[in-house]
Tab-separated table of C-alpha atoms in Angstrom:
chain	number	residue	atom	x	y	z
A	1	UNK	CA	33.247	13.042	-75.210
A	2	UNK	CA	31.300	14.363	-78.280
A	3	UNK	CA	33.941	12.543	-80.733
A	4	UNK	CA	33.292	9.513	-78.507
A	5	UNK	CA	30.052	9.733	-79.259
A	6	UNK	CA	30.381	10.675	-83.349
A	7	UNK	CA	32.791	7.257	-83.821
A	8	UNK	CA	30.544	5.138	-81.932
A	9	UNK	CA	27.549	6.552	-83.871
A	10	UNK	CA	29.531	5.958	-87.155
A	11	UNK	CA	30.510	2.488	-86.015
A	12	UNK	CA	27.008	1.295	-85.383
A	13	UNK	CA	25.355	2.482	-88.668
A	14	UNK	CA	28.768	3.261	-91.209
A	15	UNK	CA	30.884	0.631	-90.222
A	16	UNK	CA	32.825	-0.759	-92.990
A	17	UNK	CA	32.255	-3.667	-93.277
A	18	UNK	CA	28.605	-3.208	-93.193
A	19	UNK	CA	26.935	-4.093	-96.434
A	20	UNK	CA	26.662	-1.185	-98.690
A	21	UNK	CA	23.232	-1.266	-98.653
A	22	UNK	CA	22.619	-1.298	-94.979
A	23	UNK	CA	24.249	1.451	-95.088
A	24	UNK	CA	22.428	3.584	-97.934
A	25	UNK	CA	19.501	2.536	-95.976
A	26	UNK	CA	21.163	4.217	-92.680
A	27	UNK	CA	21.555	7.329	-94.577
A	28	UNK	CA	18.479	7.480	-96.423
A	29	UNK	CA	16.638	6.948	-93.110
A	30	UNK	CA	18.896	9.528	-91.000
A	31	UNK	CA	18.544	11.775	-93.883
A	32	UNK	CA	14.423	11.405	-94.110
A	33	UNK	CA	14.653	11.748	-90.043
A	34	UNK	CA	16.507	15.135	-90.349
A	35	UNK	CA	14.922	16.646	-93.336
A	36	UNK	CA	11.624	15.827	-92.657
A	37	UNK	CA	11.845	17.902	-89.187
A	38	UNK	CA	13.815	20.596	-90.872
A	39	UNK	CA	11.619	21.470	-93.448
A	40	UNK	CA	9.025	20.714	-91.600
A	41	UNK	CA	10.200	23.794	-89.225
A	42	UNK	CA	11.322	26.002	-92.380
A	43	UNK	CA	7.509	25.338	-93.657
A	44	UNK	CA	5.597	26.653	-90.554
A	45	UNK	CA	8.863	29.848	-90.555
A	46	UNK	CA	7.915	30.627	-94.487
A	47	UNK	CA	4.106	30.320	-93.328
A	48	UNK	CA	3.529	27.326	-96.311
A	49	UNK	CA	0.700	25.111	-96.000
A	50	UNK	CA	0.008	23.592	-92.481
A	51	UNK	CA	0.000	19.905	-94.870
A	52	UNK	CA	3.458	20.485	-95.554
A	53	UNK	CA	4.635	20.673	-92.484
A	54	UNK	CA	2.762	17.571	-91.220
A	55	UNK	CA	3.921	15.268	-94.589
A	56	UNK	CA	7.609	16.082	-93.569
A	57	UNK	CA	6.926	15.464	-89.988
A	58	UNK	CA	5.326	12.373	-91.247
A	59	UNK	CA	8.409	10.861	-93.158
A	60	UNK	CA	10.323	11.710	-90.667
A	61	UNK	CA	8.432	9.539	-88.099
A	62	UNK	CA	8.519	6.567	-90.547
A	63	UNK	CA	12.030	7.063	-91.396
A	64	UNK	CA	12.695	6.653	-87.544
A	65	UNK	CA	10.798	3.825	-87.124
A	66	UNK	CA	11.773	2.062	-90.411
A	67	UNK	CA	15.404	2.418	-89.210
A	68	UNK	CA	15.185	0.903	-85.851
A	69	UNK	CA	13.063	-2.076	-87.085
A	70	UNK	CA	15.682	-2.818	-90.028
A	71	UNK	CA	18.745	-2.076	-87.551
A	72	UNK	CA	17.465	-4.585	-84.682
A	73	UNK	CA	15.222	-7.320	-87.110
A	74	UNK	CA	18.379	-6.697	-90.113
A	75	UNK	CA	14.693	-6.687	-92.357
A	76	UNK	CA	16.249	-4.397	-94.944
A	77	UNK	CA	14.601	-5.436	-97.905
A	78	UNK	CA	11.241	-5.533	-96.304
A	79	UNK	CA	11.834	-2.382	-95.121
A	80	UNK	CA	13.464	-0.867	-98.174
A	81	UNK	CA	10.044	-1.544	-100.012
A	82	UNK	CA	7.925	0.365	-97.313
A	83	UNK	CA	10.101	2.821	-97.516
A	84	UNK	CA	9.593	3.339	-101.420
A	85	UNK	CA	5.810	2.584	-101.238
A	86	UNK	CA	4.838	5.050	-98.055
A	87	UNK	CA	7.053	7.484	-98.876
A	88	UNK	CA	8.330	7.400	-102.469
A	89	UNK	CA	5.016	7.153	-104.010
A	90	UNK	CA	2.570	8.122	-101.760
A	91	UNK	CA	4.063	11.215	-99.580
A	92	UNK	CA	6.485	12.535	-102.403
A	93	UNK	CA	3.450	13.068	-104.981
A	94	UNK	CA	2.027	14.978	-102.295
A	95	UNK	CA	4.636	16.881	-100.869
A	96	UNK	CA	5.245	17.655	-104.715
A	97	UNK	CA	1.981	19.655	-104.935
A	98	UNK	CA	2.202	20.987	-101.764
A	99	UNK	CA	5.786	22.255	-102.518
A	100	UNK	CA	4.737	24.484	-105.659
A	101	UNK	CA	4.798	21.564	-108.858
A	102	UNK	CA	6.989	21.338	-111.346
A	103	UNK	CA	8.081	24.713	-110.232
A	104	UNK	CA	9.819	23.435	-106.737
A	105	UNK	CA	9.006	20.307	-105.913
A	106	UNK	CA	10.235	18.357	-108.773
A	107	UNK	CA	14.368	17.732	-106.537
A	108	UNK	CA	11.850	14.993	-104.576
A	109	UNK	CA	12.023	13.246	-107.437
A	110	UNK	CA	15.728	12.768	-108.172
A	111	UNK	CA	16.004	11.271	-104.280
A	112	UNK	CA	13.563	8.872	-104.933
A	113	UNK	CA	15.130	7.583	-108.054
A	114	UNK	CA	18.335	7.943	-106.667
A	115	UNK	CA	17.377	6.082	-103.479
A	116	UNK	CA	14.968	3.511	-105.246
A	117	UNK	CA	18.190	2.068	-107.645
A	118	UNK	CA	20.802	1.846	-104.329
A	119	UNK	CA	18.205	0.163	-102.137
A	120	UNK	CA	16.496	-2.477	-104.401
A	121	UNK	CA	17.746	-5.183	-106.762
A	122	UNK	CA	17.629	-6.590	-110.232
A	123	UNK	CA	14.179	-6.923	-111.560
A	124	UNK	CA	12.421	-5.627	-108.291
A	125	UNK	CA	14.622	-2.420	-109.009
A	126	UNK	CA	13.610	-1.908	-112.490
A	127	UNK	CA	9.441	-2.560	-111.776
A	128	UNK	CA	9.580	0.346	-108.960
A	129	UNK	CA	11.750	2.757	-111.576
A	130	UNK	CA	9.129	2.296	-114.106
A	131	UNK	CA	6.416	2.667	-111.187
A	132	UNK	CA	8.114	6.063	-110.085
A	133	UNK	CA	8.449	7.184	-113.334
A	134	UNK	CA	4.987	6.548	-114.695
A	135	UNK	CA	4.102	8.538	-111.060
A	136	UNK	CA	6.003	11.319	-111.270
A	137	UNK	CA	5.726	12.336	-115.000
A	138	UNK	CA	1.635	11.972	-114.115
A	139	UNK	CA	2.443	14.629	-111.074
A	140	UNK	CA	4.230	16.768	-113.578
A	141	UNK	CA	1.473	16.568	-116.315
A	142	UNK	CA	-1.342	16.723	-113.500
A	143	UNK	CA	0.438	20.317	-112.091
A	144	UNK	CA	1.098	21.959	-115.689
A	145	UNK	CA	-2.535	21.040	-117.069
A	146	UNK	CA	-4.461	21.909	-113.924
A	147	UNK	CA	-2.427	24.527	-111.857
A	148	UNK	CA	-5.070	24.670	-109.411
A	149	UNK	CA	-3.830	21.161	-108.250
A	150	UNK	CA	-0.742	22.525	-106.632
A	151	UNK	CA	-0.379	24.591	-103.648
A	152	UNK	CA	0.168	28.308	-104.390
A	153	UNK	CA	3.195	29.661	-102.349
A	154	UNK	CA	3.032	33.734	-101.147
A	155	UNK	CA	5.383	34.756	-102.971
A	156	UNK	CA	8.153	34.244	-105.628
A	157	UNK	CA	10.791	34.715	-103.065
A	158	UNK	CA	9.222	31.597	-101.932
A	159	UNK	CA	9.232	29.390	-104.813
A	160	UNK	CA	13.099	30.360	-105.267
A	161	UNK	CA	13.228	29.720	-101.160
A	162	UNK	CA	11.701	25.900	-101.504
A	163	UNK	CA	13.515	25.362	-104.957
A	164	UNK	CA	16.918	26.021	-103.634
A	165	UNK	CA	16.081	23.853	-100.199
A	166	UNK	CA	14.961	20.781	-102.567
A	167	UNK	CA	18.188	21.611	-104.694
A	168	UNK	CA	20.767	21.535	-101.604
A	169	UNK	CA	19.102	18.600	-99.964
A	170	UNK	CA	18.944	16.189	-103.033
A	171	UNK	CA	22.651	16.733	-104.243
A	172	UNK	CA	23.639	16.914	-100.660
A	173	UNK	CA	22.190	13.537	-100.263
A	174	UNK	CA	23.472	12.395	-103.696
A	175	UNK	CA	27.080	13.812	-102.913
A	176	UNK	CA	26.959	11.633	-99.711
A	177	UNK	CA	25.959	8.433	-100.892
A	178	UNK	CA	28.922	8.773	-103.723
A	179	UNK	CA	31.255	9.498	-101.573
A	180	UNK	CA	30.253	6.631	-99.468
A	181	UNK	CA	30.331	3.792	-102.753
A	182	UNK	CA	33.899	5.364	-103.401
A	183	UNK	CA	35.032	4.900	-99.857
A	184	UNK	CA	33.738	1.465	-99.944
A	185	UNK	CA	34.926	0.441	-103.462
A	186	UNK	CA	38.473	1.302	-102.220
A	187	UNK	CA	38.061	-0.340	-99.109
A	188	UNK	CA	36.572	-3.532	-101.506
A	189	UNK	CA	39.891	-2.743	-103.848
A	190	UNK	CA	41.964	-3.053	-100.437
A	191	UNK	CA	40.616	-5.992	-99.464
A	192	UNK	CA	41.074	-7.728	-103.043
A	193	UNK	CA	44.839	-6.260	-103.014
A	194	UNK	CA	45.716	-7.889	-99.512
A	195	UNK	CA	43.867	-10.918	-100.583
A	196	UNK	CA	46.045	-10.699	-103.911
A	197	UNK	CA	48.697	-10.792	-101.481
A	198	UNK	CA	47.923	-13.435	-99.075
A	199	UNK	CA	47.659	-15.723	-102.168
A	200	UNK	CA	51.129	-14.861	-104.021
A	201	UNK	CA	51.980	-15.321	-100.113
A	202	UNK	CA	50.294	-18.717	-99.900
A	203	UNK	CA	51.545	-20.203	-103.732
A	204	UNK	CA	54.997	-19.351	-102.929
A	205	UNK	CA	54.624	-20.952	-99.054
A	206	UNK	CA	53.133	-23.657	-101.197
A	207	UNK	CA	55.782	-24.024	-103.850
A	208	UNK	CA	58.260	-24.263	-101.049
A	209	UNK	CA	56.480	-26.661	-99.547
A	210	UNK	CA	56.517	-28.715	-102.714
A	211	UNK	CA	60.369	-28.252	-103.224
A	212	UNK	CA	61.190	-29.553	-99.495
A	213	UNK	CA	58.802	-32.608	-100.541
A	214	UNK	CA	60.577	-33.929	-103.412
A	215	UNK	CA	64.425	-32.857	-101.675
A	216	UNK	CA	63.149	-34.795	-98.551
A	217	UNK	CA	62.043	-37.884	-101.275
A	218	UNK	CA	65.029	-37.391	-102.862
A	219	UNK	CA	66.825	-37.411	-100.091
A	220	UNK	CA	65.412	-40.608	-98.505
A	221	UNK	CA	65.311	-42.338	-101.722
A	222	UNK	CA	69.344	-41.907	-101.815
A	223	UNK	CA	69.791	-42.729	-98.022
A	224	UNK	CA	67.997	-45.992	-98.334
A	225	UNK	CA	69.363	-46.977	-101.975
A	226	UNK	CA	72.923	-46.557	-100.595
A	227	UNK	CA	72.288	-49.631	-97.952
A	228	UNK	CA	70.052	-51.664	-99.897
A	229	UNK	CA	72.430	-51.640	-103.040
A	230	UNK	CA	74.904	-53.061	-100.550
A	231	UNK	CA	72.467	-55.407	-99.188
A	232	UNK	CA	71.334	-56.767	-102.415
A	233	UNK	CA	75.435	-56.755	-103.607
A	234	UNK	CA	76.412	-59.257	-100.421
A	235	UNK	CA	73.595	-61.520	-100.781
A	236	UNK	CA	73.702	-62.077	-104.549
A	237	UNK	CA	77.448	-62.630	-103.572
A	238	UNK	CA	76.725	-65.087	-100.703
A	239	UNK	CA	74.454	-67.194	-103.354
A	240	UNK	CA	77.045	-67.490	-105.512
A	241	UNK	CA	79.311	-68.427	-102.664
A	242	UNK	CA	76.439	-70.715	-101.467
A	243	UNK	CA	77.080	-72.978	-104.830
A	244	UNK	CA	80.450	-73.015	-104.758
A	245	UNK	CA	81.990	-76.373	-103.233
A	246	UNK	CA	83.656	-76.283	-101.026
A	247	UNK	CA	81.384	-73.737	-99.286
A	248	UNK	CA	83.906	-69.940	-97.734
A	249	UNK	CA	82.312	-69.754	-94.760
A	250	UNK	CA	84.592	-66.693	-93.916
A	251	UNK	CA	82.983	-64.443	-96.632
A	252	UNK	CA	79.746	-65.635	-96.330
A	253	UNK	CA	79.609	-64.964	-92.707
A	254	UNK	CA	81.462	-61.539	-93.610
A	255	UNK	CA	78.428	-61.018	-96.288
A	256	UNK	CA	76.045	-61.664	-93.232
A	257	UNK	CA	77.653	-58.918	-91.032
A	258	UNK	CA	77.506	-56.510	-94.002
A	259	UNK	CA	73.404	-57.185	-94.024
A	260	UNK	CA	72.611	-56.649	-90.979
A	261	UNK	CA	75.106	-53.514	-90.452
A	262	UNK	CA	73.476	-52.076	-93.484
A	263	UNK	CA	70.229	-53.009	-92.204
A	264	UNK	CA	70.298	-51.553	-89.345
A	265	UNK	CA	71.538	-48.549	-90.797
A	266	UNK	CA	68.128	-48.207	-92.803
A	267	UNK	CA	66.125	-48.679	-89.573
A	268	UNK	CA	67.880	-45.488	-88.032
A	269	UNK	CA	67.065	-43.712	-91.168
A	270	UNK	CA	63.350	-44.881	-90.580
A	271	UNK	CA	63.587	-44.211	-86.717
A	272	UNK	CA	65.216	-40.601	-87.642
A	273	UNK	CA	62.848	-39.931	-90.457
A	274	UNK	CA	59.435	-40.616	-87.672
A	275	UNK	CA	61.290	-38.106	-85.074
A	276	UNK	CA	61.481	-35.891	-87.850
A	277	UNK	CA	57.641	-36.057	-88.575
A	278	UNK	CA	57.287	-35.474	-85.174
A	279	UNK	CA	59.258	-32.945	-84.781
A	280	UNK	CA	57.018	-31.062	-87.984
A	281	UNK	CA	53.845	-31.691	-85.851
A	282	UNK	CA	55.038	-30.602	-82.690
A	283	UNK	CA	54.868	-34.426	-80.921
A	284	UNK	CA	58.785	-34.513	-79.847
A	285	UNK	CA	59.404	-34.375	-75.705
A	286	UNK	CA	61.997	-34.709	-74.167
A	287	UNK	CA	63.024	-36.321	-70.708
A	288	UNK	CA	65.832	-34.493	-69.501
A	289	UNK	CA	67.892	-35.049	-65.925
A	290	UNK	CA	71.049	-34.040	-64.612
A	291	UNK	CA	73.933	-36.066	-66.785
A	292	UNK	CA	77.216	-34.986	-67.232
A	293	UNK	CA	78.118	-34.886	-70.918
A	294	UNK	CA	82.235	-36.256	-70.037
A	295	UNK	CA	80.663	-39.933	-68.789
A	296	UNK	CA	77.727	-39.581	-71.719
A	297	UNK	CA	80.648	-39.256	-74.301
A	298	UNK	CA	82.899	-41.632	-72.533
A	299	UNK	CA	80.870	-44.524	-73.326
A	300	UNK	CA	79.738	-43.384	-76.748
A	301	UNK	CA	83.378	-43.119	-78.003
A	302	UNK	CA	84.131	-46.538	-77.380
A	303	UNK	CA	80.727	-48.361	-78.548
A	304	UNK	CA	79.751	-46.292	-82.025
A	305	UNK	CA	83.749	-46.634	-83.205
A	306	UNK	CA	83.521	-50.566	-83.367
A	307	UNK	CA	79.535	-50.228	-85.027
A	308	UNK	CA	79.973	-47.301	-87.334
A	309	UNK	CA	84.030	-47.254	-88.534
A	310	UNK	CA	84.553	-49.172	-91.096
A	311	UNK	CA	87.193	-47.140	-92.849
A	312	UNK	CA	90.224	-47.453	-90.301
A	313	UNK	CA	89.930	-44.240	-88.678
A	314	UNK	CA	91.773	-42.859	-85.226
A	315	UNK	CA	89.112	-42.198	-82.890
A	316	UNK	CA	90.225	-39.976	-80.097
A	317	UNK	CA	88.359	-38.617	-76.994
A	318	UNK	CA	89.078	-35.114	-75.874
A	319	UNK	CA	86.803	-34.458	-73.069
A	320	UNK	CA	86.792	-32.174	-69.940
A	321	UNK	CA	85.984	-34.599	-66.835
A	322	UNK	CA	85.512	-31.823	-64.625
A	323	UNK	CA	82.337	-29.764	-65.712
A	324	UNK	CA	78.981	-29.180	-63.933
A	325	UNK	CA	75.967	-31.798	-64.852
A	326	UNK	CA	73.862	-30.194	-67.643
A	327	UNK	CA	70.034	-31.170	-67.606
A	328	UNK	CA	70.197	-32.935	-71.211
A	329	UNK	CA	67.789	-35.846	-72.438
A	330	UNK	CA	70.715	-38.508	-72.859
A	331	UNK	CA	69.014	-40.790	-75.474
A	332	UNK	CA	68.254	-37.461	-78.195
A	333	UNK	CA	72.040	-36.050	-77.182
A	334	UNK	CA	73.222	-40.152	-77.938
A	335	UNK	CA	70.908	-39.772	-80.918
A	336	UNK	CA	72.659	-36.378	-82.107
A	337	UNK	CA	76.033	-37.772	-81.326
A	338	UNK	CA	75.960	-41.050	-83.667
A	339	UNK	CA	74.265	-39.080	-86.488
A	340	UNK	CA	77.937	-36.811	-86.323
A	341	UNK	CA	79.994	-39.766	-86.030
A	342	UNK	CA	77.908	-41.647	-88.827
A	343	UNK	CA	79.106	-38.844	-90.868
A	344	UNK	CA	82.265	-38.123	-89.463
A	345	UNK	CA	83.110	-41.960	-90.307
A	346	UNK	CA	81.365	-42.022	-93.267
A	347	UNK	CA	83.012	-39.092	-95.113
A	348	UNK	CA	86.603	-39.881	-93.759
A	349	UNK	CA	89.157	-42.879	-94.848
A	350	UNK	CA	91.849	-43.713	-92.629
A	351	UNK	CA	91.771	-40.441	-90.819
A	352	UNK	CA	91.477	-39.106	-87.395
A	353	UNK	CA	88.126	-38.300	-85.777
A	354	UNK	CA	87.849	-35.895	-83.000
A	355	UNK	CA	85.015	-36.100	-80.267
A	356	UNK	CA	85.716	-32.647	-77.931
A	357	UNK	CA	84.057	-31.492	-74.814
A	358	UNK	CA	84.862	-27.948	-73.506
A	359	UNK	CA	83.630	-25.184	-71.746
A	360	UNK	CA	82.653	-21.816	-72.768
A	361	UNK	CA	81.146	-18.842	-71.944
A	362	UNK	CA	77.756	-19.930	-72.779
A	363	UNK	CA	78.026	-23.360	-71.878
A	364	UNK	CA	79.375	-26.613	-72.329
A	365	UNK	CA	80.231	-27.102	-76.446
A	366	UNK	CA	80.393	-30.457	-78.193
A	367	UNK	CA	82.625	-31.247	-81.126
A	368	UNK	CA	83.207	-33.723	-83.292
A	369	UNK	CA	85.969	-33.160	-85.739
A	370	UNK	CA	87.286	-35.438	-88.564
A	371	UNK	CA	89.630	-34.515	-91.415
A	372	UNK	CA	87.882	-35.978	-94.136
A	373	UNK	CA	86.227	-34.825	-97.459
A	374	UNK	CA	84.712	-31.789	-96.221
A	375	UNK	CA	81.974	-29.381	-97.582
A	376	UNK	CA	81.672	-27.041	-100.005
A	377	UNK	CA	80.766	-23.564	-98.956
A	378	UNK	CA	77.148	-23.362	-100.120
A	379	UNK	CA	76.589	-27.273	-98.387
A	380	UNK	CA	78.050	-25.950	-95.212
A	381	UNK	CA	75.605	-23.753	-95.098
A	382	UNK	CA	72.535	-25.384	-95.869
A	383	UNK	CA	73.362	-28.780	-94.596
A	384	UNK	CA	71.407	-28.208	-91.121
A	385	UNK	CA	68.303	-26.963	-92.825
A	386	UNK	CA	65.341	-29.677	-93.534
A	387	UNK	CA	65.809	-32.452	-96.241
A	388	UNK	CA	68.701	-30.731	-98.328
A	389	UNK	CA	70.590	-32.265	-101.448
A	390	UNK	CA	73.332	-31.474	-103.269
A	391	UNK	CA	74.865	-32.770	-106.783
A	392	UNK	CA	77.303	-34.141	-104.792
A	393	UNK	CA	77.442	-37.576	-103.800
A	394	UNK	CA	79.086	-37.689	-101.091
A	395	UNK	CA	76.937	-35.141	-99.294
A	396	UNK	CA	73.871	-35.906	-100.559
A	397	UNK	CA	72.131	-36.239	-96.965
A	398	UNK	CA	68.439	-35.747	-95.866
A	399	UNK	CA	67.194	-36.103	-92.106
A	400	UNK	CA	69.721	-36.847	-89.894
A	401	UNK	CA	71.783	-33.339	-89.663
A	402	UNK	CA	68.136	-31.644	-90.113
A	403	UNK	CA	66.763	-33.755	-86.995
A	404	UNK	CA	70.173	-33.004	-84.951
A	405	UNK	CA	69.346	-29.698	-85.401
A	406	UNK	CA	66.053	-29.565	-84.336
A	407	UNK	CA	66.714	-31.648	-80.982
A	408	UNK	CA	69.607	-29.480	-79.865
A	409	UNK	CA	67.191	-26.246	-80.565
A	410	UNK	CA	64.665	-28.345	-78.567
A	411	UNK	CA	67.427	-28.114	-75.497
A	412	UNK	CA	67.817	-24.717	-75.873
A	413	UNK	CA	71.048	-24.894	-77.447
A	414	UNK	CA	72.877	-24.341	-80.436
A	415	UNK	CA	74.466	-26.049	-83.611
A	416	UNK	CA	76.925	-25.233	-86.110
A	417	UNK	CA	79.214	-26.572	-89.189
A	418	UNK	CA	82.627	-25.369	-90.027
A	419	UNK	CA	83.770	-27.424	-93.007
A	420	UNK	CA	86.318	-26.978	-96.092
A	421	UNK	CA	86.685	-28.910	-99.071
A	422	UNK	CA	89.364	-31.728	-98.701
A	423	UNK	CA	90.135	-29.947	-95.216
A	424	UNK	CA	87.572	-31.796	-93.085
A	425	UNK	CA	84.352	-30.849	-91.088
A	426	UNK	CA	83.921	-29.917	-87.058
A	427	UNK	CA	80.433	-29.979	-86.411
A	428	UNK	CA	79.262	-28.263	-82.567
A	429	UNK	CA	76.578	-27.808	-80.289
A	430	UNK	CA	76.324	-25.553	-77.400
A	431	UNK	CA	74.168	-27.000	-74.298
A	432	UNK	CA	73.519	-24.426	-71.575
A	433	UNK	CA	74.364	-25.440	-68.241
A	434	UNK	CA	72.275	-25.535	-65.245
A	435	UNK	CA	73.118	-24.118	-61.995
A	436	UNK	CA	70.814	-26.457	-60.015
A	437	UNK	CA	73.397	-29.128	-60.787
A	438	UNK	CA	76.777	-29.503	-59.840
């Protein structure tokens, strides 16, 4: 209970993060509170002057009140100067005659100075030093030229007593207050260190953030040039076809389908680039029911081969018909699926592309397998992670792996690439079925 007590003491008036010199004023006052009684006792024990005992019991009062004012009204500069006026220069000088002079009484001194520097500032500092020291080298001068100014203790064993009290209690209070500055200049170094930190932190969150913003330009600038060079290649041709007499309606109509196939192809790059953005700020939901991912893939087979192919692949459907219903949002796991099949048909001539439902442990797994260029190590890797390029041409990519990622994750599920160079690529995602469904 008593350590209790001590820590919730020190929390109130030592806290740490307390300005420093709230907290010299704690001390100071604390210090006047307990010295002020104390030798106020030891005076009336050692039989001094009756005036001595009522000047400490005096700044011991005002130190009290002086510290509950400043704690409650947080009035520590006003406070801080009635502290150095009442007691500094009016009950020091006395209590430094009353004490024995220059013989004893001169330790007041050095906690005044001390105190006067720690609690004021700047030029308000300086005028009270000068003040103080005008004062107390008048005391001094005052008790050697007229001796009869200063009270006259019994004894010698008295002067030693009251010279070695005012000793102990100003370096005491000295000691303190250092060791308090050093335990808050480390805690200040601390602070600047984990700030130092948190910044190095921040510029390298920052430079990585600048890196993913010119891959993902990169990246989009590539995806879009790819279809618009095409674009721009079939209608310069179907001008030139245009003047021709007479007019190939075959080839320009063949030009036309190219257009619109590539243009279409940039608005799913546009419609997969907003997801992603939506994605980064946390807007994507998803509507998810009961499907069963055999029918789902059925009808995808058939429809994306005759939109996407256009490199005379073999597309062929491998599918489990007999699997639970898994509680999916069909139009992202459509949206996954013809990103892999883009791909797959994209990065594979006259192959053979493999879409694969099965079950596992875990779930139900989606493949789709072709056996075309493949990856290199280092782009298998990365190539799920947000807006990543390579030197390569083929797989220089941005969104659309990124964004599968992200909406299978969204599910709950799981995505990986297996790839090798000239070998081909399998790309699958694990959805977790759901019991309620079957």
């Amino acid at each position: 209970m008593r350590n209790i007590l001590i820590q919730r003491f020190l929390n109130k008036y030592f806290d740490q993060d307390t300005d420093f010199r709230a907290q010299v004023y704690h001390l100071l006052s604390m210090v006047g509170i307990a010295a002020g009684v104390g030798i106020a006792a030891l005076a009336l024990v050692v039989k001094e002057s009756l005036g001595t005992a009522v000047i400490d019991c005096t700044v011991s009062v005002l130190s009290f009140v002086l510290l509950r004012i400043a704690y409650r009204k947080k009035c520590y500069h006003f406070c801080s100067w009635v502290f150095v006026v009442f007691a500094f220069w009016v009950l020091f000088p006395i209590l430094f005659f009353v004490c024995g002079g220059y013989r004893s009484g001169a330790y007041v001194f050095i906690i005044a100075f001390s105190f006067t520097a720690l609690l004021l500032e700047k030029s308000e500092r300086n005028i009270a030093l000068v003040v103080e020291g005008v004062l107390y080298i008048s005391c001094c001068l005052i008790s050697y030229y007229s001796p009869g100014t200063m009270a006259v203790l019994a004894s010698e064993a008295d002067y030693f007593l009251s010279m070695i009290l005012n000793f102990v209690t100003a370096s005491s209070i000295i000691l303190i207050v250092l060791l308090m500055r050093t335990r808050i200049f480390r805690r200040k170094q601390e602070q600047i260190e984990e700030y130092n930190r948190e910044l190095s932190a921040r510029n390298e969150t920052l430079a990585q953030y600048d890196d993913i913003k010119s891959d993902f330009l990169a990246a989009v600038a590539h995806e879009v040039n790819t279809p618009l060079t095409v674009i721009s290649a079939s209608g310069s041709d179907t001008m030139d076809l245009l003047a021709e007499e007479p007019l190939n309606m075959d080839e320009i109509i063949e030009n036309q389908k190219v257009i619109v196939q590539e243009t279409a192809f940039i608005s799913n790059i546009l419609l997969d680039l907003m997801d992603s953005v939506a994605i980064e700020k946390g807007r994507i939901s998803l509507n998810r029911q009961p499907v069963k991912l055999a029918e789902l893939l059925s009808a995808l087979c058939g429809a994306q081969h005759k939109k996407l192919d256009e490199n005379n692949n073999q597309v062929v459907c491998d599918l489990q018909h007999n699997l639970p219903k898994v509680w999916l949002d069909p139009l992202r796991i459509e949206q996954v699926m013809i990103n892999l099949l883009s791909n797959a048909f994209r990065h594979t001539w006259e192959g053979n592309i493999t879409i694969k439902l099965e079950r596992s442990d875990a779930g139900q797994v989606v493949s789709v397998i072709d056996n075309g260029v493949g990856m290199d190590p280092e782009m298998a890797r990365v190539a799920l992670e947000q807006y990543v390029s390579t030197k390569s041409d083929h797989w220089r990519h941005g969104i659309g792996l990124y964004l599968c990622r992200r909406i299978i994750l969204a599910h709950g599920g799981e995505i990986r690439i297996d790839s090798e160079k000239e070998r081909g690529t399998t790309v699958s995602f694990l959805l977790k079925e759901d019991g309620g469904y079957v």
